[in-house]
């Protein structure tokens, strides 16, 4: 992640990591970085602070797996799809495992949350549907219709 001046000159290197997504938070931006490749699987969320003249790296937290897709929830928290499941990034930069699974071989690449809090994770040939049931979730798989 690089910082450039208004004239296009390189000002600084903020992160030497694979940036998957950058989303706006309440008072900063969050860069979700990491990589799952050749047996390695690492990821983290990094706060990017912006002043009127510069960018700086703030807090960071280990996601325990590479991020694949991220969505901001109504409460301002973030749901992060990783190769190992679903993680919530809280306002205080702590994480909570929401759903523990192994989605890596299905290549998750998108996530959405509807008004009822149902989480949809788009993957290779399937959509994972996680429905809240109190403090837990129920997993259901949505497959494309089969041709007759």
Tab-separated table of C-alpha atoms in Angstrom:
chain	number	residue	atom	x	y	z
A	1	UNK	CA	0.000	0.000	0.000
A	2	UNK	CA	1.639	3.176	-1.207
A	3	UNK	CA	0.983	6.838	-0.437
A	4	UNK	CA	1.296	9.393	-3.233
A	5	UNK	CA	1.252	13.196	-3.286
A	6	UNK	CA	-1.334	15.174	-5.245
A	7	UNK	CA	1.217	15.492	-8.052
A	8	UNK	CA	1.673	11.718	-8.268
A	9	UNK	CA	5.040	11.469	-6.531
A	10	UNK	CA	5.565	8.493	-4.223
A	11	UNK	CA	5.556	9.768	-0.651
A	12	UNK	CA	5.815	6.577	1.390
A	13	UNK	CA	5.230	2.856	1.583
A	14	UNK	CA	2.529	2.190	4.175
A	15	UNK	CA	2.353	-1.619	3.949
A	16	UNK	CA	4.452	-4.324	2.276
A	17	UNK	CA	1.530	-6.770	2.112
A	18	UNK	CA	-1.095	-8.003	-0.333
A	19	UNK	CA	-4.051	-5.614	0.017
A	20	UNK	CA	-7.368	-7.398	-0.537
A	21	UNK	CA	-9.762	-4.576	0.273
A	22	UNK	CA	-9.879	-1.096	1.812
A	23	UNK	CA	-13.086	0.135	3.444
A	24	UNK	CA	-14.020	3.319	5.265
A	25	UNK	CA	-14.536	3.071	9.012
A	26	UNK	CA	-15.912	5.775	11.298
A	27	UNK	CA	-12.712	7.796	11.680
A	28	UNK	CA	-10.167	5.958	9.498
A	29	UNK	CA	-9.919	3.435	6.706
A	30	UNK	CA	-9.293	-0.265	7.233
A	31	UNK	CA	-6.989	-2.207	4.909
A	32	UNK	CA	-7.618	-5.940	4.890
A	33	UNK	CA	-4.361	-7.630	3.905
A	34	UNK	CA	-3.050	-11.149	3.596
A	35	UNK	CA	-2.433	-14.160	1.419
A	36	UNK	CA	-3.271	-17.868	1.358
A	37	UNK	CA	-0.835	-19.656	-0.951
A	38	UNK	CA	1.297	-22.822	-0.963
A	39	UNK	CA	0.228	-23.905	2.503
A	40	UNK	CA	0.563	-20.460	4.079
A	41	UNK	CA	-2.527	-18.618	5.295
A	42	UNK	CA	-2.210	-15.267	7.022
A	43	UNK	CA	-4.207	-12.082	7.203
A	44	UNK	CA	-4.833	-9.011	9.246
A	45	UNK	CA	-6.830	-5.791	9.395
A	46	UNK	CA	-4.803	-2.578	9.511
A	47	UNK	CA	-6.082	0.881	10.423
A	48	UNK	CA	-5.026	3.623	7.990
A	49	UNK	CA	-5.153	7.095	9.541
A	50	UNK	CA	-5.429	10.188	7.371
A	51	UNK	CA	-4.506	13.738	8.312
A	52	UNK	CA	-4.743	16.805	6.091
A	53	UNK	CA	-1.205	16.171	4.854
A	54	UNK	CA	-0.363	12.501	5.337
A	55	UNK	CA	-1.377	8.878	5.886
A	56	UNK	CA	-0.141	6.671	8.726
A	57	UNK	CA	-0.586	3.096	9.893
A	58	UNK	CA	-2.534	2.721	13.127
A	59	UNK	CA	-3.723	-0.385	14.969
A	60	UNK	CA	-3.731	-3.859	13.464
A	61	UNK	CA	-5.200	-7.224	14.382
A	62	UNK	CA	-4.465	-10.762	13.223
A	63	UNK	CA	-7.408	-12.366	11.372
A	64	UNK	CA	-5.843	-15.867	11.646
A	65	UNK	CA	-6.473	-16.415	7.908
A	66	UNK	CA	-6.343	-14.492	4.637
A	67	UNK	CA	-9.285	-12.171	3.983
A	68	UNK	CA	-11.282	-12.923	0.822
A	69	UNK	CA	-14.188	-10.467	1.034
A	70	UNK	CA	-15.426	-7.897	3.533
A	71	UNK	CA	-18.734	-6.161	4.241
A	72	UNK	CA	-19.521	-3.408	6.711
A	73	UNK	CA	-22.415	-4.186	9.023
A	74	UNK	CA	-25.036	-1.620	10.091
A	75	UNK	CA	-23.404	-1.346	13.532
A	76	UNK	CA	-20.156	-0.222	11.882
A	77	UNK	CA	-18.396	-3.522	12.483
A	78	UNK	CA	-16.995	-5.569	9.598
A	79	UNK	CA	-17.656	-9.162	8.593
A	80	UNK	CA	-14.555	-10.670	7.011
A	81	UNK	CA	-14.763	-13.848	4.936
A	82	UNK	CA	-11.529	-15.795	5.261
A	83	UNK	CA	-10.389	-19.195	4.065
A	84	UNK	CA	-11.282	-20.528	7.529
A	85	UNK	CA	-14.717	-18.973	7.940
A	86	UNK	CA	-16.241	-15.681	9.004
A	87	UNK	CA	-14.711	-13.188	11.447
A	88	UNK	CA	-16.171	-9.971	12.873
A	89	UNK	CA	-13.855	-6.976	13.301
A	90	UNK	CA	-15.177	-4.878	16.186
A	91	UNK	CA	-14.801	-1.124	16.763
A	92	UNK	CA	-12.046	-1.686	19.340
A	93	UNK	CA	-9.987	-3.755	16.848
A	94	UNK	CA	-10.762	-7.049	18.469
A	95	UNK	CA	-12.021	-9.988	16.447
A	96	UNK	CA	-14.744	-12.527	17.052
A	97	UNK	CA	-15.046	-15.814	15.185
A	98	UNK	CA	-18.579	-15.902	13.786
A	99	UNK	CA	-18.364	-19.123	11.781
A	100	UNK	CA	-15.476	-21.586	11.840
A	101	UNK	CA	-15.142	-23.679	8.678
A	102	UNK	CA	-12.788	-24.444	5.783
A	103	UNK	CA	-14.016	-22.522	2.725
A	104	UNK	CA	-10.561	-22.101	1.156
A	105	UNK	CA	-10.933	-24.705	-1.597
A	106	UNK	CA	-14.266	-23.140	-2.627
A	107	UNK	CA	-12.567	-19.760	-3.257
A	108	UNK	CA	-14.946	-17.424	-1.399
A	109	UNK	CA	-14.920	-14.038	-3.107
A	110	UNK	CA	-17.999	-12.045	-2.087
A	111	UNK	CA	-20.185	-11.390	0.934
A	112	UNK	CA	-23.478	-9.598	1.580
A	113	UNK	CA	-25.742	-9.176	4.595
A	114	UNK	CA	-29.489	-8.580	4.296
A	115	UNK	CA	-31.764	-6.587	6.629
A	116	UNK	CA	-32.509	-9.721	8.693
A	117	UNK	CA	-28.778	-10.275	9.337
A	118	UNK	CA	-28.514	-13.299	7.027
A	119	UNK	CA	-24.995	-13.525	5.619
A	120	UNK	CA	-24.466	-14.722	2.029
A	121	UNK	CA	-20.983	-15.837	0.983
A	122	UNK	CA	-20.387	-16.304	-2.741
A	123	UNK	CA	-18.018	-19.143	-3.616
A	124	UNK	CA	-17.156	-21.383	-6.543
A	125	UNK	CA	-20.492	-22.838	-7.685
A	126	UNK	CA	-22.316	-22.264	-4.401
A	127	UNK	CA	-23.534	-19.609	-1.997
A	128	UNK	CA	-23.205	-20.203	1.731
A	129	UNK	CA	-26.144	-18.815	3.674
A	130	UNK	CA	-25.601	-18.176	7.398
A	131	UNK	CA	-28.817	-17.443	9.268
A	132	UNK	CA	-28.572	-16.027	12.798
A	133	UNK	CA	-30.241	-18.194	15.443
A	134	UNK	CA	-29.658	-16.256	18.640
A	135	UNK	CA	-25.936	-16.266	19.447
A	136	UNK	CA	-25.088	-18.747	16.676
A	137	UNK	CA	-25.676	-19.265	12.966
A	138	UNK	CA	-27.243	-22.031	10.912
A	139	UNK	CA	-25.451	-22.858	7.643
A	140	UNK	CA	-27.360	-23.661	4.461
A	141	UNK	CA	-25.960	-24.137	0.963
A	142	UNK	CA	-27.601	-22.580	-2.077
A	143	UNK	CA	-26.813	-24.369	-5.346
A	144	UNK	CA	-27.776	-23.324	-8.881
A	145	UNK	CA	-30.766	-25.237	-10.262
A	146	UNK	CA	-29.942	-28.409	-12.128
A	147	UNK	CA	-30.957	-28.646	-15.761
A	148	UNK	CA	-33.441	-31.352	-16.691
